[in-house]
mmCIF file with all atom_site columns, C-alpha atoms in Angstrom:
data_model
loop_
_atom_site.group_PDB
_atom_site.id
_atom_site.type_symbol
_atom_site.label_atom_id
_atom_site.label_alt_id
_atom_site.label_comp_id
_atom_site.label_asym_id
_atom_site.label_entity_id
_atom_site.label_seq_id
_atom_site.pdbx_PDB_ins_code
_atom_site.Cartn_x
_atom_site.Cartn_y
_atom_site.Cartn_z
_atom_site.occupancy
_atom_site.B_iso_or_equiv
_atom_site.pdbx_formal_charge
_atom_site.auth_seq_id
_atom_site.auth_comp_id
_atom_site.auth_asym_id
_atom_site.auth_atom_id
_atom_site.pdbx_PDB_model_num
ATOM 1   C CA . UNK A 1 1   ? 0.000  0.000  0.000   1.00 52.00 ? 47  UNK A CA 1
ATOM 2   C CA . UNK A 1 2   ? 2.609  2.370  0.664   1.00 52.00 ? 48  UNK A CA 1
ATOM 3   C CA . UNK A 1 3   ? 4.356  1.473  -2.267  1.00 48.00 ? 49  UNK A CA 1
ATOM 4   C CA . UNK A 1 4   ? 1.243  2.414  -4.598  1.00 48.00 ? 50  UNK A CA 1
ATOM 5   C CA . UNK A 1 5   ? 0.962  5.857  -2.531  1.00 45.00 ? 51  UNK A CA 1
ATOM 6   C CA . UNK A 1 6   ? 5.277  6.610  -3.065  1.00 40.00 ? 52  UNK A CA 1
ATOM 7   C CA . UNK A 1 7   ? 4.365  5.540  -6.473  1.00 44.00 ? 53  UNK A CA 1
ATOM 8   C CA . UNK A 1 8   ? 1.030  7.609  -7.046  1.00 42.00 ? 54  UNK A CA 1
ATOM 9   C CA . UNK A 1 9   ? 2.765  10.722 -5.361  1.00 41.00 ? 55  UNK A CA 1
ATOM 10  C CA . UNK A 1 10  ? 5.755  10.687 -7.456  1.00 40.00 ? 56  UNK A CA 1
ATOM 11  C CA . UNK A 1 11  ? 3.536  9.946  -11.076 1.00 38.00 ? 57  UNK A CA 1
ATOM 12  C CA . UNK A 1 12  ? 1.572  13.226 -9.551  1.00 39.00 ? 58  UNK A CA 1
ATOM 13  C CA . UNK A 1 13  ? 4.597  15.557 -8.647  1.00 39.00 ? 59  UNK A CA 1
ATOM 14  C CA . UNK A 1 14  ? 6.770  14.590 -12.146 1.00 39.00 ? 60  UNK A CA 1
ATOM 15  C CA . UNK A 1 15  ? 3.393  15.521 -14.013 1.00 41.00 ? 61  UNK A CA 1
ATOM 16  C CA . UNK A 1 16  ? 3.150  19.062 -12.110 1.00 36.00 ? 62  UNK A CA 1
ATOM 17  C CA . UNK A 1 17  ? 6.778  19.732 -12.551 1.00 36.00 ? 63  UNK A CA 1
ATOM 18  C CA . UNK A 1 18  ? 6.747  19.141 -16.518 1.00 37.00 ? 64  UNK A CA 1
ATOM 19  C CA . UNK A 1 19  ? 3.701  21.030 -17.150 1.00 33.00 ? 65  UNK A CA 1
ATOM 20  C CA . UNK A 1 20  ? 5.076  23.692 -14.998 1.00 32.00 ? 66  UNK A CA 1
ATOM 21  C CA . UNK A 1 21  ? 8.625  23.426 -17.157 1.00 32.00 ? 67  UNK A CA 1
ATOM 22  C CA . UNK A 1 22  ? 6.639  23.583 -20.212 1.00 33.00 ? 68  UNK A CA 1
ATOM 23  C CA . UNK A 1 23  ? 5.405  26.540 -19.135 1.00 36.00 ? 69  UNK A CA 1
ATOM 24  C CA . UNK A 1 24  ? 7.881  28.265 -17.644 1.00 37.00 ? 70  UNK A CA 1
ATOM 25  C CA . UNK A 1 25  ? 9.512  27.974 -21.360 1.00 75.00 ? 71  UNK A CA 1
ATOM 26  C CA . UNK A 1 26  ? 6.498  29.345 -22.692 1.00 83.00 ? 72  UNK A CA 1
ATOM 27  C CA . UNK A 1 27  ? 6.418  31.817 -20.421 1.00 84.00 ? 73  UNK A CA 1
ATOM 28  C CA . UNK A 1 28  ? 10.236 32.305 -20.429 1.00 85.00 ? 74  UNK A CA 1
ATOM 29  C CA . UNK A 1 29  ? 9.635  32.965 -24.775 1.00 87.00 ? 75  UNK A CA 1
ATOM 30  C CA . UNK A 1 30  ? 6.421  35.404 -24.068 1.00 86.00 ? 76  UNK A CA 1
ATOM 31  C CA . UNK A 1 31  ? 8.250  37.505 -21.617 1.00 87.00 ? 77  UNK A CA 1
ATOM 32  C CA . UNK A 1 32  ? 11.500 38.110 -23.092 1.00 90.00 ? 78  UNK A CA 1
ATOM 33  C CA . UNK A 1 33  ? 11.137 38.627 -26.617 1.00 93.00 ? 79  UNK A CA 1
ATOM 34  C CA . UNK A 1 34  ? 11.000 41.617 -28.443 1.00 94.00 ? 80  UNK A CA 1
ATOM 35  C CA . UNK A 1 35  ? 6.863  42.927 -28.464 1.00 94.00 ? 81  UNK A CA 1
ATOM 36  C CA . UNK A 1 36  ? 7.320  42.779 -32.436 1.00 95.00 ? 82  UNK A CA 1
ATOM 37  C CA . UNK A 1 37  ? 8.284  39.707 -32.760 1.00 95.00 ? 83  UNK A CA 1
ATOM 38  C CA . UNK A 1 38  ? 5.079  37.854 -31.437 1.00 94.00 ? 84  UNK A CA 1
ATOM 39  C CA . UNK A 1 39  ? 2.819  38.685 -34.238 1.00 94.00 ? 85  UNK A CA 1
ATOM 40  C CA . UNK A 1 40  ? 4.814  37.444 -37.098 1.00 95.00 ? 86  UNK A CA 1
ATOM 41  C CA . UNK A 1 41  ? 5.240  34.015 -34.610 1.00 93.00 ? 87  UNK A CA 1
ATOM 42  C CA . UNK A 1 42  ? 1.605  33.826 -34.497 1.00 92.00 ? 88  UNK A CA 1
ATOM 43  C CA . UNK A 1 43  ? 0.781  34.562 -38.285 1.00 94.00 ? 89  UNK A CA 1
ATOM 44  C CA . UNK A 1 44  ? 3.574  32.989 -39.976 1.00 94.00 ? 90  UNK A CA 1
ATOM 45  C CA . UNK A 1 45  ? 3.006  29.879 -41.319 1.00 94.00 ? 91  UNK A CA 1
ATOM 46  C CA . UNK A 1 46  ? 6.717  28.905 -41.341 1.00 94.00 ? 92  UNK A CA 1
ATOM 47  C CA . UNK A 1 47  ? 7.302  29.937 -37.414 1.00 93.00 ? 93  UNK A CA 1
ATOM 48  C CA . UNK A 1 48  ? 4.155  27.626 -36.486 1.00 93.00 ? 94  UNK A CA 1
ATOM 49  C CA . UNK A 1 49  ? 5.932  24.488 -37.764 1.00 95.00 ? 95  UNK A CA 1
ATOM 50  C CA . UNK A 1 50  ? 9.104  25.343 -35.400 1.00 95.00 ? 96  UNK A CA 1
ATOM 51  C CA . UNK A 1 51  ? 8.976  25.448 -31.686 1.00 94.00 ? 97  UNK A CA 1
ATOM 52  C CA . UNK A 1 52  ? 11.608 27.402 -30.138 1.00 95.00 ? 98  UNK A CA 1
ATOM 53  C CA . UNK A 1 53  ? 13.865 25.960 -28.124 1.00 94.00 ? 99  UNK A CA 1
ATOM 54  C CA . UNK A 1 54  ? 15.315 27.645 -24.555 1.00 93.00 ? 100 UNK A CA 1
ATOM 55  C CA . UNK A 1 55  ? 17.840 25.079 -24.167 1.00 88.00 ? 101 UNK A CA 1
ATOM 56  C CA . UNK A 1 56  ? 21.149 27.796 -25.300 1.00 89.00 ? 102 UNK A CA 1
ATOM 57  C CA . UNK A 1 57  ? 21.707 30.503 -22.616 1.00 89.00 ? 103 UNK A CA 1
ATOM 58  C CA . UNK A 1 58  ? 20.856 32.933 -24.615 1.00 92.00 ? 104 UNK A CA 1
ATOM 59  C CA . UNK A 1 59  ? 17.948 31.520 -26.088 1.00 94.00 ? 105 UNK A CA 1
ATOM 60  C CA . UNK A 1 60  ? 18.058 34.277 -28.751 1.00 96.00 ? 106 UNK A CA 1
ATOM 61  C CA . UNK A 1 61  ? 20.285 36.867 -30.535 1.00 97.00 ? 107 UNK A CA 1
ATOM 62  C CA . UNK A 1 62  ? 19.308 40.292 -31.708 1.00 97.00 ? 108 UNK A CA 1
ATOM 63  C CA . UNK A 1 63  ? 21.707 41.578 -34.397 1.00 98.00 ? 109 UNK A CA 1
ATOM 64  C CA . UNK A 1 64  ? 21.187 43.162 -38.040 1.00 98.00 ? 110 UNK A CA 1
ATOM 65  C CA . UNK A 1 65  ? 21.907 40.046 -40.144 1.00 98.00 ? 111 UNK A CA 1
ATOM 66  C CA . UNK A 1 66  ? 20.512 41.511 -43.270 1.00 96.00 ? 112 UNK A CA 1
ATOM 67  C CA . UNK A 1 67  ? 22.379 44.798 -42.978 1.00 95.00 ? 113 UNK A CA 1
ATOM 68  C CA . UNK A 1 68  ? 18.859 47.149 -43.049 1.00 95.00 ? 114 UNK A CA 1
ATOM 69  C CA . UNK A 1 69  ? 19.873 49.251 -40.227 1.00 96.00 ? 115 UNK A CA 1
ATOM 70  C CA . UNK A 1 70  ? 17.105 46.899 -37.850 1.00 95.00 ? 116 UNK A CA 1
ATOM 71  C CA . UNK A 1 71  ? 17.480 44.576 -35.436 1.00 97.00 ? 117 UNK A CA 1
ATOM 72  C CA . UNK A 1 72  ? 16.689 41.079 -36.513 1.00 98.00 ? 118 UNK A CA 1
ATOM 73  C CA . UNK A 1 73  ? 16.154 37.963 -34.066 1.00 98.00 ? 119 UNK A CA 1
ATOM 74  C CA . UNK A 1 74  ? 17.319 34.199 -34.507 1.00 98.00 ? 120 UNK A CA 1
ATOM 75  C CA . UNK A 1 75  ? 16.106 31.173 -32.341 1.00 97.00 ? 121 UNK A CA 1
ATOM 76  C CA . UNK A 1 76  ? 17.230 27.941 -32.271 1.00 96.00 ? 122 UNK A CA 1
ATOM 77  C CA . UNK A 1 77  ? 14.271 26.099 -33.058 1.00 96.00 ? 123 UNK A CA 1
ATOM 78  C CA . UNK A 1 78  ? 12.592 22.340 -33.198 1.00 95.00 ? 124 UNK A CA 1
ATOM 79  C CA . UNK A 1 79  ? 11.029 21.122 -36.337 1.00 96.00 ? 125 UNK A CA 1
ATOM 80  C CA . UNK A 1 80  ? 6.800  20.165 -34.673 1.00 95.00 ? 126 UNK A CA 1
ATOM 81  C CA . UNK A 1 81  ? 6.548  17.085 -37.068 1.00 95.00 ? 127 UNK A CA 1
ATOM 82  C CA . UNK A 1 82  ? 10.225 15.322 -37.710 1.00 96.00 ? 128 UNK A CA 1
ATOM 83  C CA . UNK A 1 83  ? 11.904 17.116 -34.495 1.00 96.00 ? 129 UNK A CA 1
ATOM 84  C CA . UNK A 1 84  ? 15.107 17.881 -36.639 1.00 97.00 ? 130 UNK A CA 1
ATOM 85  C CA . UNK A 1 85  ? 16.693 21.274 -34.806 1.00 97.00 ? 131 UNK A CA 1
ATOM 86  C CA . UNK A 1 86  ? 17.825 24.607 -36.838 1.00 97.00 ? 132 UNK A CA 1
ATOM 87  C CA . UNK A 1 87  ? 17.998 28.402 -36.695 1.00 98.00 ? 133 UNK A CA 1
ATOM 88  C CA . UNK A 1 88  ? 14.626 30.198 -37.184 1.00 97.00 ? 134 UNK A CA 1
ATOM 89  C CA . UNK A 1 89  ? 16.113 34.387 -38.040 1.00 98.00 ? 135 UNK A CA 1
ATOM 90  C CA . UNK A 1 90  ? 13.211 36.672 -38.380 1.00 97.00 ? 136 UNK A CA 1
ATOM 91  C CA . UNK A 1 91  ? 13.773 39.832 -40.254 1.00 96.00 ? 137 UNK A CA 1
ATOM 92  C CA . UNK A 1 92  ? 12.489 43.037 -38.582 1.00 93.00 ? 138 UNK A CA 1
ATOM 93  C CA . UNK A 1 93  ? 11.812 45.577 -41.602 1.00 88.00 ? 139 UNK A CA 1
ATOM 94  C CA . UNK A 1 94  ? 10.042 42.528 -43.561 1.00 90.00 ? 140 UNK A CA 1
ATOM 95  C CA . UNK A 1 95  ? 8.550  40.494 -40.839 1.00 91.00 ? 141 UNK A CA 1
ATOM 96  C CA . UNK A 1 96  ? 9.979  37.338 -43.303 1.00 94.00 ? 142 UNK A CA 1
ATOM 97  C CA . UNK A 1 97  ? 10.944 34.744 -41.422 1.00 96.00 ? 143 UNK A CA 1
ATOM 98  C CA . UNK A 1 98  ? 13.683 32.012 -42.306 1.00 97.00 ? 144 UNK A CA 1
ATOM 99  C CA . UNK A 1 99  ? 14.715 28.710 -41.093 1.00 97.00 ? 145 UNK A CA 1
ATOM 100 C CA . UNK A 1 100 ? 17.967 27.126 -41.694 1.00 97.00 ? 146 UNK A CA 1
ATOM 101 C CA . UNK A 1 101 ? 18.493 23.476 -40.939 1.00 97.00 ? 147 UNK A CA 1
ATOM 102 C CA . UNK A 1 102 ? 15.255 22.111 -39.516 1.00 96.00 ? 148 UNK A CA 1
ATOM 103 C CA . UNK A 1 103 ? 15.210 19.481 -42.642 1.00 93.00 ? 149 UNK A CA 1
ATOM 104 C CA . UNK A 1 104 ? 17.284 22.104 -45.410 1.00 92.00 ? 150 UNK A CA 1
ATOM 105 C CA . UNK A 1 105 ? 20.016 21.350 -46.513 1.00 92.00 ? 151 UNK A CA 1
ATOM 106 C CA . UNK A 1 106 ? 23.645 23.367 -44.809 1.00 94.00 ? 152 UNK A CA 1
ATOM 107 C CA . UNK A 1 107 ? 27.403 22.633 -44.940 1.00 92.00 ? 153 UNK A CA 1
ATOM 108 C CA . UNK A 1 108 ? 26.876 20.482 -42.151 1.00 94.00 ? 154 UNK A CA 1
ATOM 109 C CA . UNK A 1 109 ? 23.905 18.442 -42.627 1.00 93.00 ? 155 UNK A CA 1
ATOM 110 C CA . UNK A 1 110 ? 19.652 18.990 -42.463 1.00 95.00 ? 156 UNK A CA 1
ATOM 111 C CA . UNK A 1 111 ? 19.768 18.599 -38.492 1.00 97.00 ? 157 UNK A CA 1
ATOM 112 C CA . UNK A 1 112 ? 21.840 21.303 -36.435 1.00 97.00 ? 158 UNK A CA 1
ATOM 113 C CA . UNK A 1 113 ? 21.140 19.309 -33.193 1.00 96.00 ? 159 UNK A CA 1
ATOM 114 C CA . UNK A 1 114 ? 25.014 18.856 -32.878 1.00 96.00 ? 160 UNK A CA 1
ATOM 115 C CA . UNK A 1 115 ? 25.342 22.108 -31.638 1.00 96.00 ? 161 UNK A CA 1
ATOM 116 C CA . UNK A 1 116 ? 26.963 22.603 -28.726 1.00 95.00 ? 162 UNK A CA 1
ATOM 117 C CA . UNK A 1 117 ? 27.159 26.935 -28.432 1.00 96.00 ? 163 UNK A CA 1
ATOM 118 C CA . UNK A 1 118 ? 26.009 29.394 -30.632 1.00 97.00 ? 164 UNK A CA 1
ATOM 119 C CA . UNK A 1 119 ? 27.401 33.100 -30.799 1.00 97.00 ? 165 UNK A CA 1
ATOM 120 C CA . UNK A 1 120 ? 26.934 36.094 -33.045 1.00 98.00 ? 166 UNK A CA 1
ATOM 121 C CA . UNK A 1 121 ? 29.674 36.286 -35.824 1.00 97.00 ? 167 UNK A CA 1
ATOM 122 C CA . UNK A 1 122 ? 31.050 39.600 -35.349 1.00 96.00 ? 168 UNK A CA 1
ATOM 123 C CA . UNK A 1 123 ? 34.273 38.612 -37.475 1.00 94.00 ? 169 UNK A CA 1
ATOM 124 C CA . UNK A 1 124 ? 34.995 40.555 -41.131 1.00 94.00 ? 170 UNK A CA 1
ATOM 125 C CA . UNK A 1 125 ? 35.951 37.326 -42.410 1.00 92.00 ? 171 UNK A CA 1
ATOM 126 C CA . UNK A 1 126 ? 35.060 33.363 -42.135 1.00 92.00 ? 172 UNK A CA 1
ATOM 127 C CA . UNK A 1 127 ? 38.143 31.448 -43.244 1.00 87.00 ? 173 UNK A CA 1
ATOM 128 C CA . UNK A 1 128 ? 38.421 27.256 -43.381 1.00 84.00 ? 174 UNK A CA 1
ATOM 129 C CA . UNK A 1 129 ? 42.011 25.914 -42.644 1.00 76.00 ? 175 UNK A CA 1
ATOM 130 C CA . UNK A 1 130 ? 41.086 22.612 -44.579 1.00 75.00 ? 176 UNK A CA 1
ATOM 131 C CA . UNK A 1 131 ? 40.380 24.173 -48.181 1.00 75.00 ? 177 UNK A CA 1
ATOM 132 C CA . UNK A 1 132 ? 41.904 27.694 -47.424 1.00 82.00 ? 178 UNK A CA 1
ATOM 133 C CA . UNK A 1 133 ? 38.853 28.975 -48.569 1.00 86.00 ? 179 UNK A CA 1
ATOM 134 C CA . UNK A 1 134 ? 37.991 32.638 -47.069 1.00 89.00 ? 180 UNK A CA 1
ATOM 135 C CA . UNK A 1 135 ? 34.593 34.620 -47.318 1.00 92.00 ? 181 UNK A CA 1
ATOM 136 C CA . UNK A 1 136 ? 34.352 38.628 -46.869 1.00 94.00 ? 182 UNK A CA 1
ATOM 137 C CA . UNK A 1 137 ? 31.393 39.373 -44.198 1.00 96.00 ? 183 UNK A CA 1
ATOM 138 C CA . UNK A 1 138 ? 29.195 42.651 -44.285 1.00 96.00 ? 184 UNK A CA 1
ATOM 139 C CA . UNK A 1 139 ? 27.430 41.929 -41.538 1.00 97.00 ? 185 UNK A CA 1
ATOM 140 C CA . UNK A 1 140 ? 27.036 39.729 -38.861 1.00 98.00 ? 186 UNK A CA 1
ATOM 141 C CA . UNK A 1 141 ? 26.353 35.941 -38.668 1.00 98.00 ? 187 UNK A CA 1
ATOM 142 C CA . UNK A 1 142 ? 25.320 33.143 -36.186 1.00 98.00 ? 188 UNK A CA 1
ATOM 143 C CA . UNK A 1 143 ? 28.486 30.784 -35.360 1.00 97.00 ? 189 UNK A CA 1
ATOM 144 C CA . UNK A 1 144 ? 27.111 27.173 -34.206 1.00 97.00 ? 190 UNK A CA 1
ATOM 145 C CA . UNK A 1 145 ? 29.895 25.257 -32.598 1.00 96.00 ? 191 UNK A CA 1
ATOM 146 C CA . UNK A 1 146 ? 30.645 21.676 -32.707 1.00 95.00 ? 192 UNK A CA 1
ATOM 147 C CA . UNK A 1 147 ? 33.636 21.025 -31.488 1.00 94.00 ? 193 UNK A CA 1
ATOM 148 C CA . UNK A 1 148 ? 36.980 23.193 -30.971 1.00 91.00 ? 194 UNK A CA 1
ATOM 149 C CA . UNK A 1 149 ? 37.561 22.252 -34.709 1.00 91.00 ? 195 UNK A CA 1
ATOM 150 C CA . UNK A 1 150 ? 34.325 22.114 -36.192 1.00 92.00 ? 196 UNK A CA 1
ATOM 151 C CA . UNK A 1 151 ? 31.391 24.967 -36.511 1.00 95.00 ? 197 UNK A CA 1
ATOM 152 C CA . UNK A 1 152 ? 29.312 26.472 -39.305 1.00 96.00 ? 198 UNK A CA 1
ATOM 153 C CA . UNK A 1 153 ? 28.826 30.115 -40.044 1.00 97.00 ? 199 UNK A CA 1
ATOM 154 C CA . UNK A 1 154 ? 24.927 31.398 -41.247 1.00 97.00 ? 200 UNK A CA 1
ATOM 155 C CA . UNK A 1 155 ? 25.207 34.466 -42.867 1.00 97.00 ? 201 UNK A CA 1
ATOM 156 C CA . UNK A 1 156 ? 23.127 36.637 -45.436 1.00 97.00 ? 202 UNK A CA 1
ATOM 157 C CA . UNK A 1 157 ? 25.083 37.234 -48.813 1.00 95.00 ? 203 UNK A CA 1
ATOM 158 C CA . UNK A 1 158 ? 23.055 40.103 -49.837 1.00 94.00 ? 204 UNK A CA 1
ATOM 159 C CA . UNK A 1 159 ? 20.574 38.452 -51.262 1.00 95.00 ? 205 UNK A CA 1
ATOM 160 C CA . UNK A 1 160 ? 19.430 34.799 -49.235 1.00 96.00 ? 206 UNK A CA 1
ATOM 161 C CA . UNK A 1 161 ? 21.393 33.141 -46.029 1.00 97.00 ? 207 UNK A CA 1
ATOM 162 C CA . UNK A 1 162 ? 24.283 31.001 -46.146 1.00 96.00 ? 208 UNK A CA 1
ATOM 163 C CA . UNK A 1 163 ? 25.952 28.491 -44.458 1.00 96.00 ? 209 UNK A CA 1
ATOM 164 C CA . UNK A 1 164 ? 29.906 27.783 -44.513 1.00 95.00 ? 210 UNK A CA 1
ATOM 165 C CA . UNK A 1 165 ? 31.694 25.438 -42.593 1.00 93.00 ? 211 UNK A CA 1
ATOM 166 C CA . UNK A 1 166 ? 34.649 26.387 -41.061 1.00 91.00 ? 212 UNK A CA 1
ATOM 167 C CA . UNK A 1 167 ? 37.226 24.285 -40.019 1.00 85.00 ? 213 UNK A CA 1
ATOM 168 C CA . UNK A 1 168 ? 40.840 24.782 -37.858 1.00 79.00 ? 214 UNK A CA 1
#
C-alpha cells in the first residue's frame, strides 16, 4: 500500500513539474522577446511548424543580419513534425521569417542538433584551414559550434542566407 501511494505521489509531482517546465519555457519565450516579434510568430506559417527551443543561454540573438539598419532575431528552433533542430532568423523591416536546418540542406547536414554553443559572428571574415577557402562578411552571422575544430557560419550574402563550414 505504501508502495502504490510513493508511487502515485511521485507519477503526480513529475506531471506538475513538466507542465510547470513547459510553461515556464512558454512563459520564459512570451516575456522576453521583443513585443514585435510575437505577431509574425503567431501569423507565420513557417514559425508555427518550429517550436523554439530555450535550451542555449541565450535563447536568442538580436543583431542586423541583413544589414537594413534593424534589429533582426534568430532562435534555435525544433522542427513540430520530424523534431530535426535549426535556426529560425526573423527579419524586422520585412517580418519574413527564415529557417535554416530544420530538414534544409547546410554545410553540415539537415539537423543542427550537434550544436553545442552558438554566438553572433562579429568577425569581417570566415576562413576554413582545410580548403583555405575565405569569405568577406558585411554583416554579422550566427556561429554554431561543434567542437573546438568544427562549426558552421549562417550568414546573409546580400541576397538569401548562407551556411559555410569552417574548419581549424
Amino acid at each position: 500500500m505504501k508502495t502504490i501511494i510513493l508511487s502515485t505521489a511521485f507519477l503526480w509531482i513529475s506531471g506538475i513539474l513538466n507542465f510547470s517546465i513547459g510553461q515556464v519555457d512558454s512563459l520564459l519565450i512570451q516575456n522576453n522577446i521583443p513585443n514585435w516579434v510575437k505577431p509574425v510568430l503567431e501569423k507565420s506559417e513557417m514559425a508555427q511548424k518550429h517550436q523554439i527551443l530555450t535550451d542555449f543561454n541565450p535563447f536568442y540573438f538580436e543583431a542586423d543580419f541583413t544589414g537594413d539598419n534593424q534589429v533582426d532575431i534568430a532562435f534555435f528552433v525544433e522542427n513540430k513534425i520530424d523534431k530535426t533542430k535549426g535556426i529560425m532568423i526573423i527579419n524586422n523591416v520585412k517580418n519574413l521569417v527564415y529557417v535554416i536546418g530544420c530538414g534544409t540542406a547546410t554545410d553540415m547536414g539537415t539537423n543542427l542538433s550537434w550544436t553545442k554553443r552558438w554566438f553572433v559572428y562579429r568577425n569581417r571574415y570566415i576562413m576554413n584551414d582545410g580548403n583555405k577557402k575565405k569569405i568577406t562578411l558585411k554583416y554579422p552571422g550566427i556561429q554554431l559550434i561543434r567542437s573546438e575544430t568544427n562549426s558552421l557560419v549562417i550568414y546573409w550574402n546580400g541576397k538569401k542566407y548562407k551556411t559555410f563550414l569552417q574548419q581549424s
